[in-house]
mmCIF file of C-alpha atoms in Angstrom:
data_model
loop_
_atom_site.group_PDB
_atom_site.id
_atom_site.type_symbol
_atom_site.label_atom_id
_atom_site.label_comp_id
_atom_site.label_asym_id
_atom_site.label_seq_id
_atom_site.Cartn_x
_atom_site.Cartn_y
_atom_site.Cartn_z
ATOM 1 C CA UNK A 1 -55.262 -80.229 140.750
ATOM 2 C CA UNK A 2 -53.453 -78.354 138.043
ATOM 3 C CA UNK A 3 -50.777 -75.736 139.256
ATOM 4 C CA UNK A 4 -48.527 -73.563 137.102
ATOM 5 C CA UNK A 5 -45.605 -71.654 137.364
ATOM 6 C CA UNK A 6 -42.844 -69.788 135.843
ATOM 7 C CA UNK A 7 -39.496 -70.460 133.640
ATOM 8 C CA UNK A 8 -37.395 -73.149 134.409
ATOM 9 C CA UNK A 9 -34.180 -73.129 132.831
ATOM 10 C CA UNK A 10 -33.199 -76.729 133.177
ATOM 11 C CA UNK A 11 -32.407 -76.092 136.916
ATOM 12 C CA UNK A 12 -33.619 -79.332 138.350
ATOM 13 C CA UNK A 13 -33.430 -77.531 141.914
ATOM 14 C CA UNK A 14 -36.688 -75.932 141.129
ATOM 15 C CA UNK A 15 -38.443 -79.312 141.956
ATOM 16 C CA UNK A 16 -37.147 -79.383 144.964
ATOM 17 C CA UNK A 17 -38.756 -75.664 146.146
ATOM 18 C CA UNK A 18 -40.754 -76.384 148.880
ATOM 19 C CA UNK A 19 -44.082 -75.063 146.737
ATOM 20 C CA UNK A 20 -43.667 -77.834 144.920
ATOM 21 C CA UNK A 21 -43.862 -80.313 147.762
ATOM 22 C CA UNK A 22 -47.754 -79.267 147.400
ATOM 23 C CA UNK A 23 -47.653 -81.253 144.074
ATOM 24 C CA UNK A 24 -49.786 -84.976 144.686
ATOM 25 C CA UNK A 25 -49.702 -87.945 142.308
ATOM 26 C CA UNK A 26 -52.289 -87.291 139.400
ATOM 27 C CA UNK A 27 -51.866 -83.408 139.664
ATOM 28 C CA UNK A 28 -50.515 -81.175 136.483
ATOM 29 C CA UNK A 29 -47.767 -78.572 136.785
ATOM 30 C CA UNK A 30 -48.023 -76.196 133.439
ATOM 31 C CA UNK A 31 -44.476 -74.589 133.175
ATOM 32 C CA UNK A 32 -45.146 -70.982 131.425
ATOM 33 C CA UNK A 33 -42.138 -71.757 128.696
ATOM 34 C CA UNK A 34 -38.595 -71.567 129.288
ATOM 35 C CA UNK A 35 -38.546 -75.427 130.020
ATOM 36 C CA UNK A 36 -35.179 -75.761 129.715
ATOM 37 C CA UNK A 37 -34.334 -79.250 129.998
ATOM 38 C CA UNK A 38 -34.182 -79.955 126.495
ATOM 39 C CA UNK A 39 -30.950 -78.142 125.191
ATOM 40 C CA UNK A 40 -28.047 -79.671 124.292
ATOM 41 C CA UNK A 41 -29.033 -83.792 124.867
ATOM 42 C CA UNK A 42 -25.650 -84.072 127.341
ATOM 43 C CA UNK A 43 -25.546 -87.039 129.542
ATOM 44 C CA UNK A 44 -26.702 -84.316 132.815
ATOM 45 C CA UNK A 45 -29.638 -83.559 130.620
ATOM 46 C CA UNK A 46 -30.485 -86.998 129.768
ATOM 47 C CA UNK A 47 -30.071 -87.837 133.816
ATOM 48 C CA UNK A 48 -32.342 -84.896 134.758
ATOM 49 C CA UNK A 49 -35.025 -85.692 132.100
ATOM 50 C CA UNK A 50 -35.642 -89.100 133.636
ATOM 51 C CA UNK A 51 -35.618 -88.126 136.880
ATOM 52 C CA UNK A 52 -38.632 -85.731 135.773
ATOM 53 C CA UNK A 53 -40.301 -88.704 134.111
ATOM 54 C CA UNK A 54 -39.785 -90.397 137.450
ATOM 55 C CA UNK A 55 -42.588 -87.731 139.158
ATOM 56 C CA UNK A 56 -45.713 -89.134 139.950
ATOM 57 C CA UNK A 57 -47.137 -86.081 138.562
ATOM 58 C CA UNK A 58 -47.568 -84.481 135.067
ATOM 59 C CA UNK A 59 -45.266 -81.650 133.884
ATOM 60 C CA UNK A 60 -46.637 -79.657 130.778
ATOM 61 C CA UNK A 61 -44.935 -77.337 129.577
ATOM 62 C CA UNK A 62 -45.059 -74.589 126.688
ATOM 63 C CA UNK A 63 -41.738 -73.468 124.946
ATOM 64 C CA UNK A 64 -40.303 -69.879 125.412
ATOM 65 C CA UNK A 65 -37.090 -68.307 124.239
ATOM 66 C CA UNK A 66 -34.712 -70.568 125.330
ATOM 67 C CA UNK A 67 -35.627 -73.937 124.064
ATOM 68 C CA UNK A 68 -33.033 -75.984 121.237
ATOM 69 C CA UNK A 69 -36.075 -76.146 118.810
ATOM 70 C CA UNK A 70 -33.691 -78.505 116.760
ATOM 71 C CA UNK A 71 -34.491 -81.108 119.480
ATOM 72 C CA UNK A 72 -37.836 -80.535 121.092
ATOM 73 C CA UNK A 73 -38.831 -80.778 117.206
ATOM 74 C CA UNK A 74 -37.313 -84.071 116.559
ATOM 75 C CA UNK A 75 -40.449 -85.778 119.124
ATOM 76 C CA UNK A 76 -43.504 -86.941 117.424
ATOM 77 C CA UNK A 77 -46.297 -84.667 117.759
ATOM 78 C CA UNK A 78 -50.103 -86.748 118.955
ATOM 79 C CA UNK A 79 -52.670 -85.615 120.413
ATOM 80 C CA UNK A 80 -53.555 -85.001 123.985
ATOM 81 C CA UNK A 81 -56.218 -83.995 126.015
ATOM 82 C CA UNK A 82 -58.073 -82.571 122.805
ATOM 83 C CA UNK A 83 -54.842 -81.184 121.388
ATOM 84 C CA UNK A 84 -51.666 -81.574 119.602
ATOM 85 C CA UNK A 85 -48.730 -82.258 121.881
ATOM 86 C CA UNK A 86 -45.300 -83.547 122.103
ATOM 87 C CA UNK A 87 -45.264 -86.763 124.764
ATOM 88 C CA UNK A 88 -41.492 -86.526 125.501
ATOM 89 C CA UNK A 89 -42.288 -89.285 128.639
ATOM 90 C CA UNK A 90 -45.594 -90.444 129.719
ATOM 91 C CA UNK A 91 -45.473 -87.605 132.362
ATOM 92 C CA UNK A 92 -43.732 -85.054 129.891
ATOM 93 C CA UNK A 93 -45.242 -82.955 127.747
ATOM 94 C CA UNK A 94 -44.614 -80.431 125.404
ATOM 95 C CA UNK A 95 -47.878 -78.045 124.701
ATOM 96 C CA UNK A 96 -47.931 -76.268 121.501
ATOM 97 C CA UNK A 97 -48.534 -73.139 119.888
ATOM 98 C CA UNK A 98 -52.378 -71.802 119.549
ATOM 99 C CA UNK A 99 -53.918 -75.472 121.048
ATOM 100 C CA UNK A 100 -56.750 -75.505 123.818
ATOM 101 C CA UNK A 101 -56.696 -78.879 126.226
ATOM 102 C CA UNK A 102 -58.828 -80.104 128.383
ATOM 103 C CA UNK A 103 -57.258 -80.909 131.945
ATOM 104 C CA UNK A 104 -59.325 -81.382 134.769
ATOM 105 C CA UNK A 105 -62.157 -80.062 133.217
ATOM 106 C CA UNK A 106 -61.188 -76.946 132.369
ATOM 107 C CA UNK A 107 -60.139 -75.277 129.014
ATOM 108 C CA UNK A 108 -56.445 -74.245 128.791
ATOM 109 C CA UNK A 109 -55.160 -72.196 125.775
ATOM 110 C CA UNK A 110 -51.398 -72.473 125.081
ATOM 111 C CA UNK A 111 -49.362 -70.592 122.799
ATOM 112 C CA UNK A 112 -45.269 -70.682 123.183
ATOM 113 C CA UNK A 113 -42.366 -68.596 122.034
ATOM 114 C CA UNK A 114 -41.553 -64.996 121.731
ATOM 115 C CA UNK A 115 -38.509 -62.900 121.284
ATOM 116 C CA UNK A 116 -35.040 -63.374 123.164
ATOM 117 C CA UNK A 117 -33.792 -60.073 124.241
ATOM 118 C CA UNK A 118 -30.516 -61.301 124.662
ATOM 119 C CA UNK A 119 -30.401 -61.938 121.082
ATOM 120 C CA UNK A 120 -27.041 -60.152 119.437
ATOM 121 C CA UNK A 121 -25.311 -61.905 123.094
ATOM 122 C CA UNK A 122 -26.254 -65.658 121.696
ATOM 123 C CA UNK A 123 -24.743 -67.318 119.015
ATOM 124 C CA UNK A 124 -25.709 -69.207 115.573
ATOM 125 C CA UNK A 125 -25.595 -72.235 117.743
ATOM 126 C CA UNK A 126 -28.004 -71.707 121.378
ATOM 127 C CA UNK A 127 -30.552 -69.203 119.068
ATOM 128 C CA UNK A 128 -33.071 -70.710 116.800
ATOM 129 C CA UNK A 129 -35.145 -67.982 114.418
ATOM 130 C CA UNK A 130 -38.020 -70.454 115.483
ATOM 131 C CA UNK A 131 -38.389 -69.174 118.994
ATOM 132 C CA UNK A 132 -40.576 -66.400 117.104
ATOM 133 C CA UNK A 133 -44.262 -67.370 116.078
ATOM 134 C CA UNK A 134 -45.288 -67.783 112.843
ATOM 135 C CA UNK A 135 -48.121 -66.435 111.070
ATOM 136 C CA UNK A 136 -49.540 -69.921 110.286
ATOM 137 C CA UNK A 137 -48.948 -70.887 114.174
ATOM 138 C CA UNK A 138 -50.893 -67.659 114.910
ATOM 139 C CA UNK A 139 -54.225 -68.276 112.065
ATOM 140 C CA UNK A 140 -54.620 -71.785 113.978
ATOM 141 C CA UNK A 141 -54.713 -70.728 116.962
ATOM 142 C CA UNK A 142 -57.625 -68.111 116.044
ATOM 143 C CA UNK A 143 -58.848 -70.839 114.217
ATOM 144 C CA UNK A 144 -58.951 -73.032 117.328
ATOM 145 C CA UNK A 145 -60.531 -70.351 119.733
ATOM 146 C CA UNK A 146 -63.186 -69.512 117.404
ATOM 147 C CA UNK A 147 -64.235 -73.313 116.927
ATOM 148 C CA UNK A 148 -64.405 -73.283 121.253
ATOM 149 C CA UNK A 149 -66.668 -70.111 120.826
ATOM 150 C CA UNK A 150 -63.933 -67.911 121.988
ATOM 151 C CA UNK A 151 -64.059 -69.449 125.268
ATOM 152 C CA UNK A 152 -61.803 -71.079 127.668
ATOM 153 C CA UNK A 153 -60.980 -70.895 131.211
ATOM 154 C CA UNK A 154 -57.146 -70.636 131.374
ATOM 155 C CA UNK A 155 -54.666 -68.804 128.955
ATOM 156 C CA UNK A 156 -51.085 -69.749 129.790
ATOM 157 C CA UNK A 157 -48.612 -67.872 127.420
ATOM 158 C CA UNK A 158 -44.595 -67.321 127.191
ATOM 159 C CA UNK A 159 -45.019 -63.567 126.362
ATOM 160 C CA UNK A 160 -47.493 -61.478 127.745
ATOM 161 C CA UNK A 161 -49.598 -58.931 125.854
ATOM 162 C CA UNK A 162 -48.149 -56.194 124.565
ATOM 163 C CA UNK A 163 -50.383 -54.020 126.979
ATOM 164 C CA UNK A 164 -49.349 -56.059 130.144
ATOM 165 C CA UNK A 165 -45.905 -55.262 129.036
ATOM 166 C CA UNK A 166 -46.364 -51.235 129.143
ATOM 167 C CA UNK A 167 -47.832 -51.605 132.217
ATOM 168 C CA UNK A 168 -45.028 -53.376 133.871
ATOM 169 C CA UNK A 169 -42.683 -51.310 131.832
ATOM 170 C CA UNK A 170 -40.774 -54.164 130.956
ATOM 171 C CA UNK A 171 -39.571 -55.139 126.848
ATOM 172 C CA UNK A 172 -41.825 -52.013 125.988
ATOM 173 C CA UNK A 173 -40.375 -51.493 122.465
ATOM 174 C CA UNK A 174 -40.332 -55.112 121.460
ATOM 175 C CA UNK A 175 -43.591 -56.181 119.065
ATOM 176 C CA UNK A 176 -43.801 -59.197 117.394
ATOM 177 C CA UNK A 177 -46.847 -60.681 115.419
ATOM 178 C CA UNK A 178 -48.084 -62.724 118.025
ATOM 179 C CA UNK A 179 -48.820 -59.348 120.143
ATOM 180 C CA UNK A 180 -51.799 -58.691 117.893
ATOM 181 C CA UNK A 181 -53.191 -62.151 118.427
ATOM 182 C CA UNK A 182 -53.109 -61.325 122.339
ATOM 183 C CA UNK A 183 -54.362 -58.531 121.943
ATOM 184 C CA UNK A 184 -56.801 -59.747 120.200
ATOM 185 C CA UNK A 185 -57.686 -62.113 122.595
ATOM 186 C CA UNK A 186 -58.176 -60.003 125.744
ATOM 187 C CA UNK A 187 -60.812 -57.885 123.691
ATOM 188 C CA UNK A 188 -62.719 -61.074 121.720
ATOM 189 C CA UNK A 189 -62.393 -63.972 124.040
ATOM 190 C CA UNK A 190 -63.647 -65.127 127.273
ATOM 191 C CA UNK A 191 -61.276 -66.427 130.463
ATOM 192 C CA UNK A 192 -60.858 -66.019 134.003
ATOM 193 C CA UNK A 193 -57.170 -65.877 134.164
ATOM 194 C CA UNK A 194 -54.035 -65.646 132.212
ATOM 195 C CA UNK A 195 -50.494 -67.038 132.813
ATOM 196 C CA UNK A 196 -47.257 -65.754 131.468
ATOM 197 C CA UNK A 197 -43.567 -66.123 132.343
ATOM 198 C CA UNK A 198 -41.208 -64.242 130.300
ATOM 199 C CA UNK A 199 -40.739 -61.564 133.140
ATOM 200 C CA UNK A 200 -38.947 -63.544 135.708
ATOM 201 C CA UNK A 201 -41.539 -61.731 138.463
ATOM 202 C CA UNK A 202 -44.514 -63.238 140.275
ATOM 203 C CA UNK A 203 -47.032 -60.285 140.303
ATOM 204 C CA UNK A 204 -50.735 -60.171 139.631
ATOM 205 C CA UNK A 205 -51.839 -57.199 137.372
ATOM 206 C CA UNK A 206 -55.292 -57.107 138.070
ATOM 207 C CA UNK A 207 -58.025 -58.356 137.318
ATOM 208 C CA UNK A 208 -56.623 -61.149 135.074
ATOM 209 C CA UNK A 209 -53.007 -61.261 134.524
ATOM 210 C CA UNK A 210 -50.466 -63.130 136.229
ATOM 211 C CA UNK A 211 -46.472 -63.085 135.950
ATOM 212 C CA UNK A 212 -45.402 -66.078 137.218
ATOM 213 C CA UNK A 213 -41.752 -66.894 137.568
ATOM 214 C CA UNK A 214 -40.960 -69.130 141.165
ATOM 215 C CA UNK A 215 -44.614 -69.362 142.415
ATOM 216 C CA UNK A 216 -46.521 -72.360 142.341
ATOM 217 C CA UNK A 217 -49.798 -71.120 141.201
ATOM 218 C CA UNK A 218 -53.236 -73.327 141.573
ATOM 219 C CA UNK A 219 -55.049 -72.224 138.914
ATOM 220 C CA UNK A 220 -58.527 -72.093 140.721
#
């Protein structure tokens, strides 16, 4: 099975939620960005990291706002289940921006990062400018989708589009590029559902949208 749910934050308490007791060996937990545990490479971050490896399931996870990109960065990217990754342990990896995998059978688009809106309260030294999507980021990801027909099953995101926003009447005023791609999306692309976290709610904005913050989500 592959589940998925909302921000972490490096709070290793998460994994001990009851939801995710429903979590076997072989399954996939997609984290929607916000990961977390890769921020400042202290010896409690080391410790927490390989008790994560130590789970007899996968965690993927996409990157949000609050990731050090200095770090995550430094891990050799490869390829995995049909696209580029970062294998930070066997069971621990980092999805990136504007790739499409195949888990379980299904096709899952990814595409990390956004825009902090706690910005002017963070510091030269826990923000990094790459957070924010780039343009080339954003042309292979259309790339990508066009060469899978504009077709996959899943879409798990950080941000949400910039429509789903105004409807939940959250971060209305803040566009960046990477809007435009989702918007694009929803109006050129076939899916059945799409995952986001940057909201820190778990609501479903029907028919296809889904904030996800402490659920543990099946995606079928």
């Amino acid at each position: 099975m592959v589940y998925v749910t909302g921000d972490t934050h490096g709070d290793l308490t998460r994994f001990k939620d009851p939801q995710m007791k429903k979590l076997r060996k072989g399954d996939t937990l997609i984290i929607c960005g916000d990961f977390g545990f890769i921020w400042n490479g202290s010896k409690q971050e080391r410790s927490a990291l390989r008790k994560l490896a130590a789970k007899d399931f996968t965690i993927a996870f996409i990157d949000g706002c609050h990731e050090n990109f200095d770090i995550l960065e430094s891990y050799p990217t490869e390829t995995w289940n049909g696209g580029m990754a970062r294998v930070i342990a066997p069971n621990l990896i980092h999805l990136m921006r504007g790739q499409i995998y195949t888990i379980e059978g299904k096709r899952i688009f990814t595409f990390g990062g956004g825009h902090s809106q706690d910005l002017e309260f963070r510091s030269d030294t826990d923000w990094w400018e790459r957070e924010q999507p780039t343009h080339e980021e954003i042309m292979e990801a259309v790339d990508n989708l066009e060469k899978h027909g504009n077709s996959v099953d899943y879409v798990i995101t950080h941000e949400p589009p910039a429509s789903v926003k105004d409807c939940l009447g959250v971060d209305v005023f803040e566009r960046i590029e990477v809007h435009a791609l989702f918007e694009e999306i929803i109006k050129s692309c076939t899916y059945q559902k799409w995952f986001f976290g940057k909201c820190h709610i778990d609501k479903n904005i029907p028919v296809k949208f889904y904030a996800l913050f402490n659920n543990v989500t099946p995606l079928k």
